[in-house]
């Protein structure tokens, strides 16, 4: 039900933004426009989502690879190091990463990607490590005793069993990235943050609300979809 | 055939297994007993190299097991443990199919083998094939665990207290199934157990371990009547010894011609059960179904260790 309402609201805001004008116009002052029109909201949303998808994918690949590494016997000694790295990734405010990355990577998409990628690794890494080291000992022993090679154990037993928990980390990370991506517009990445920033700059709360609502709705729907997927996998 | 030669394993300062030598014939079932911490599990796990020996060798059909890659060796050796260790994300059928799949059997042959094993263990394939392990009772999980261990027709079956967690009735059934199937397939088997009754019921020979050393390996009757050490005598339970001895033979073996009064008993019952019946019904002799009788005197004689 909530899902349907959120979906419908999102579609209206993206495809028929002018329908929102009566709701948002009370927030404007001095006859400023209620609806952001500099660029298509749909384009912004798609580019926002693409940025989040790319960053989350990268975080997932790196974090899961790190988790696999440190849960092998040979890699166990790197566990504290990997944990520190991912924690630092999360503690560094994305704004700071942007500020530091722009001189090296220029304006636009790349510094934003980097910031989101670093910020999103921790939850995936932590979940993956927990899941991979939580394999019930008899199952681990049985796999070894059946004659699975280490790689077969990883691919056929450990990762499939860890998948729901890893996915929960991915969901968390994707939702965080979704709301954080907005700040990418401060360095000229094309995201829904553009609408919010335009509102702040021109002192127009209607834009801020519009941008914020859009990001929020997408976040709810995305989290919901990933939760459904997770349940499927667990069953 | 398994030949264990001067096998030792040290953990820090503990000699978990200390210079054990033992040859197990093809098709034989050896029950490995001993107090907790005596090294049974460690010895068993050295046979499929889940634990690497500190010294000594294991030969499987004359071939040094250390010379093979461990994962290839293990595909030839079935392994069933107390916590069954079924893969929770696989169906019963895929669990049983694990080793045949690793060995690259054709799919049709695997399917046939899975159904054959499920039937052998009294679990109708149509009903059980597609269930997850979580949807089975403990006894059924255990049976699937043993079926999985036997799936690829291994030369050797290793079992570590496989029935430890089952209730007495289920356990007796599982033991009977194991004995029947093991005889039928002729799989060389090593069974670790804490339960002396189980060892006596299943083992062709019983191997007794004490603080890492193998102190005796002999037939059940010999273990009971001629324990090699005080420890073996204590382990086999002196007070139960006469009854355990009787438990080893069917009453038919002690039959003599003649008649007796009362309800006849099945000659396939153990002599122990016949003794219980004598005592309970206050009879000096029991008639056997199909003729002949067994006397309390003969039972008592046998219980003292006479042949
Ligand atoms: N991985 C290990 N690291 C250190 N010590 C070990 C290890 N495995 C076994 N041991 C020690 O080796 C000895 C024999 O252990 P083992 O598990 O073989 O005994 P067991 O006869 O199987 O006992 P139980 O009947 O309780 O299962 C014990 O003292 C145990 O503490
Ligand atoms: Mg043990």
PDB file of N, CA and C in Angstrom, chain A residues 74-107:
ATOM      1  N   UNK A  74      44.907 -17.538   4.966  1.00  0.00           N
ATOM      2  CA  UNK A  74      46.099 -16.802   4.559  1.00  0.00           C
ATOM      3  C   UNK A  74      45.912 -15.295   4.731  1.00  0.00           C
ATOM      4  N   UNK A  75      44.660 -14.827   4.700  1.00  0.00           N
ATOM      5  CA  UNK A  75      44.436 -13.383   4.737  1.00  0.00           C
ATOM      6  C   UNK A  75      44.010 -12.874   6.104  1.00  0.00           C
ATOM      7  N   UNK A  76      43.917 -13.775   7.079  1.00  0.00           N
ATOM      8  CA  UNK A  76      43.374 -13.385   8.381  1.00  0.00           C
ATOM      9  C   UNK A  76      44.130 -12.214   9.005  1.00  0.00           C
ATOM     10  N   UNK A  77      45.438 -12.160   8.727  1.00  0.00           N
ATOM     11  CA  UNK A  77      46.217 -11.093   9.359  1.00  0.00           C
ATOM     12  C   UNK A  77      45.876  -9.699   8.802  1.00  0.00           C
ATOM     13  N   UNK A  78      45.211  -9.666   7.641  1.00  0.00           N
ATOM     14  CA  UNK A  78      44.853  -8.365   7.073  1.00  0.00           C
ATOM     15  C   UNK A  78      43.524  -7.846   7.582  1.00  0.00           C
ATOM     16  N   UNK A  79      42.880  -8.647   8.410  1.00  0.00           N
ATOM     17  CA  UNK A  79      41.544  -8.285   8.859  1.00  0.00           C
ATOM     18  C   UNK A  79      41.503  -6.925   9.558  1.00  0.00           C
ATOM     19  N   UNK A  80      42.399  -6.688  10.551  1.00  0.00           N
ATOM     20  CA  UNK A  80      42.364  -5.383  11.215  1.00  0.00           C
ATOM     21  C   UNK A  80      42.604  -4.248  10.222  1.00  0.00           C
ATOM     22  N   UNK A  81      43.539  -4.474   9.311  1.00  0.00           N
ATOM     23  CA  UNK A  81      43.863  -3.436   8.331  1.00  0.00           C
ATOM     24  C   UNK A  81      42.649  -3.117   7.450  1.00  0.00           C
ATOM     25  N   UNK A  82      42.020  -4.171   6.929  1.00  0.00           N
ATOM     26  CA  UNK A  82      40.869  -3.962   6.051  1.00  0.00           C
ATOM     27  C   UNK A  82      39.744  -3.267   6.804  1.00  0.00           C
ATOM     28  N   UNK A  83      39.588  -3.651   8.046  1.00  0.00           N
ATOM     29  CA  UNK A  83      38.537  -3.038   8.857  1.00  0.00           C
ATOM     30  C   UNK A  83      38.824  -1.543   9.039  1.00  0.00           C
ATOM     31  N   UNK A  84      40.079  -1.223   9.334  1.00  0.00           N
ATOM     32  CA  UNK A  84      40.448   0.172   9.509  1.00  0.00           C
ATOM     33  C   UNK A  84      40.190   0.965   8.237  1.00  0.00           C
ATOM     34  N   UNK A  85      40.594   0.390   7.113  1.00  0.00           N
ATOM     35  CA  UNK A  85      40.431   1.104   5.847  1.00  0.00           C
ATOM     36  C   UNK A  85      38.959   1.413   5.593  1.00  0.00           C
ATOM     37  N   UNK A  86      38.109   0.396   5.752  1.00  0.00           N
ATOM     38  CA  UNK A  86      36.690   0.642   5.470  1.00  0.00           C
ATOM     39  C   UNK A  86      36.084   1.600   6.492  1.00  0.00           C
ATOM     40  N   UNK A  87      36.584   1.519   7.725  1.00  0.00           N
ATOM     41  CA  UNK A  87      36.040   2.438   8.737  1.00  0.00           C
ATOM     42  C   UNK A  87      36.433   3.882   8.427  1.00  0.00           C
ATOM     43  N   UNK A  88      37.695   4.057   8.033  1.00  0.00           N
ATOM     44  CA  UNK A  88      38.122   5.400   7.662  1.00  0.00           C
ATOM     45  C   UNK A  88      37.280   5.903   6.498  1.00  0.00           C
ATOM     46  N   UNK A  89      37.028   4.999   5.540  1.00  0.00           N
ATOM     47  CA  UNK A  89      36.192   5.348   4.389  1.00  0.00           C
ATOM     48  C   UNK A  89      34.855   5.912   4.826  1.00  0.00           C
ATOM     49  N   UNK A  90      34.318   5.329   5.901  1.00  0.00           N
ATOM     50  CA  UNK A  90      33.017   5.809   6.351  1.00  0.00           C
ATOM     51  C   UNK A  90      33.113   7.047   7.238  1.00  0.00           C
ATOM     52  N   UNK A  91      34.234   7.160   7.985  1.00  0.00           N
ATOM     53  CA  UNK A  91      34.343   8.297   8.905  1.00  0.00           C
ATOM     54  C   UNK A  91      34.646   9.598   8.168  1.00  0.00           C
ATOM     55  N   UNK A  92      35.408   9.491   7.099  1.00  0.00           N
ATOM     56  CA  UNK A  92      35.681  10.709   6.322  1.00  0.00           C
ATOM     57  C   UNK A  92      34.366  11.252   5.798  1.00  0.00           C
ATOM     58  N   UNK A  93      34.022  12.481   6.122  1.00  0.00           N
ATOM     59  CA  UNK A  93      32.758  13.018   5.590  1.00  0.00           C
ATOM     60  C   UNK A  93      32.860  13.098   4.071  1.00  0.00           C
ATOM     61  N   UNK A  94      31.825  12.668   3.371  1.00  0.00           N
ATOM     62  CA  UNK A  94      31.862  12.706   1.909  1.00  0.00           C
ATOM     63  C   UNK A  94      32.180  14.104   1.368  1.00  0.00           C
ATOM     64  N   UNK A  95      31.732  15.120   2.088  1.00  0.00           N
ATOM     65  CA  UNK A  95      32.033  16.482   1.640  1.00  0.00           C
ATOM     66  C   UNK A  95      33.540  16.699   1.601  1.00  0.00           C
ATOM     67  N   UNK A  96      34.226  16.189   2.642  1.00  0.00           N
ATOM     68  CA  UNK A  96      35.677  16.342   2.692  1.00  0.00           C
ATOM     69  C   UNK A  96      36.329  15.585   1.546  1.00  0.00           C
ATOM     70  N   UNK A  97      35.800  14.377   1.275  1.00  0.00           N
ATOM     71  CA  UNK A  97      36.364  13.607   0.167  1.00  0.00           C
ATOM     72  C   UNK A  97      36.199  14.388  -1.130  1.00  0.00           C
ATOM     73  N   UNK A  98      35.027  14.970  -1.308  1.00  0.00           N
ATOM     74  CA  UNK A  98      34.800  15.766  -2.518  1.00  0.00           C
ATOM     75  C   UNK A  98      35.828  16.880  -2.630  1.00  0.00           C
ATOM     76  N   UNK A  99      35.987  17.605  -1.523  1.00  0.00           N
ATOM     77  CA  UNK A  99      36.908  18.740  -1.539  1.00  0.00           C
ATOM     78  C   UNK A  99      38.320  18.289  -1.880  1.00  0.00           C
ATOM     79  N   UNK A 100      38.698  17.131  -1.331  1.00  0.00           N
ATOM     80  CA  UNK A 100      40.051  16.648  -1.586  1.00  0.00           C
ATOM     81  C   UNK A 100      40.192  16.079  -2.998  1.00  0.00           C
ATOM     82  N   UNK A 101      39.097  15.486  -3.496  1.00  0.00           N
ATOM     83  CA  UNK A 101      39.204  14.767  -4.770  1.00  0.00           C
ATOM     84  C   UNK A 101      39.112  15.692  -5.979  1.00  0.00           C
ATOM     85  N   UNK A 102      38.419  16.809  -5.830  1.00  0.00           N
ATOM     86  CA  UNK A 102      38.229  17.679  -6.996  1.00  0.00           C
ATOM     87  C   UNK A 102      39.552  18.133  -7.627  1.00  0.00           C
ATOM     88  N   UNK A 103      40.527  18.561  -6.812  1.00  0.00           N
ATOM     89  CA  UNK A 103      41.791  18.960  -7.448  1.00  0.00           C
ATOM     90  C   UNK A 103      42.418  17.846  -8.277  1.00  0.00           C
ATOM     91  N   UNK A 104      42.215  16.601  -7.857  1.00  0.00           N
ATOM     92  CA  UNK A 104      42.828  15.486  -8.586  1.00  0.00           C
ATOM     93  C   UNK A 104      41.956  14.996  -9.743  1.00  0.00           C
ATOM     94  N   UNK A 105      40.647  14.899  -9.497  1.00  0.00           N
ATOM     95  CA  UNK A 105      39.768  14.265 -10.480  1.00  0.00           C
ATOM     96  C   UNK A 105      38.942  15.258 -11.273  1.00  0.00           C
ATOM     97  N   UNK A 106      39.022  16.529 -10.899  1.00  0.00           N
ATOM     98  CA  UNK A 106      38.222  17.521 -11.612  1.00  0.00           C
ATOM     99  C   UNK A 106      36.800  17.549 -11.075  1.00  0.00           C
ATOM    100  N   UNK A 107      35.965  18.444 -11.634  1.00  0.00           N
ATOM    101  CA  UNK A 107      34.573  18.529 -11.207  1.00  0.00           C
ATOM    102  C   UNK A 107      33.741  17.419 -11.834  1.00  0.00           C
TER     103      UNK A 107
END
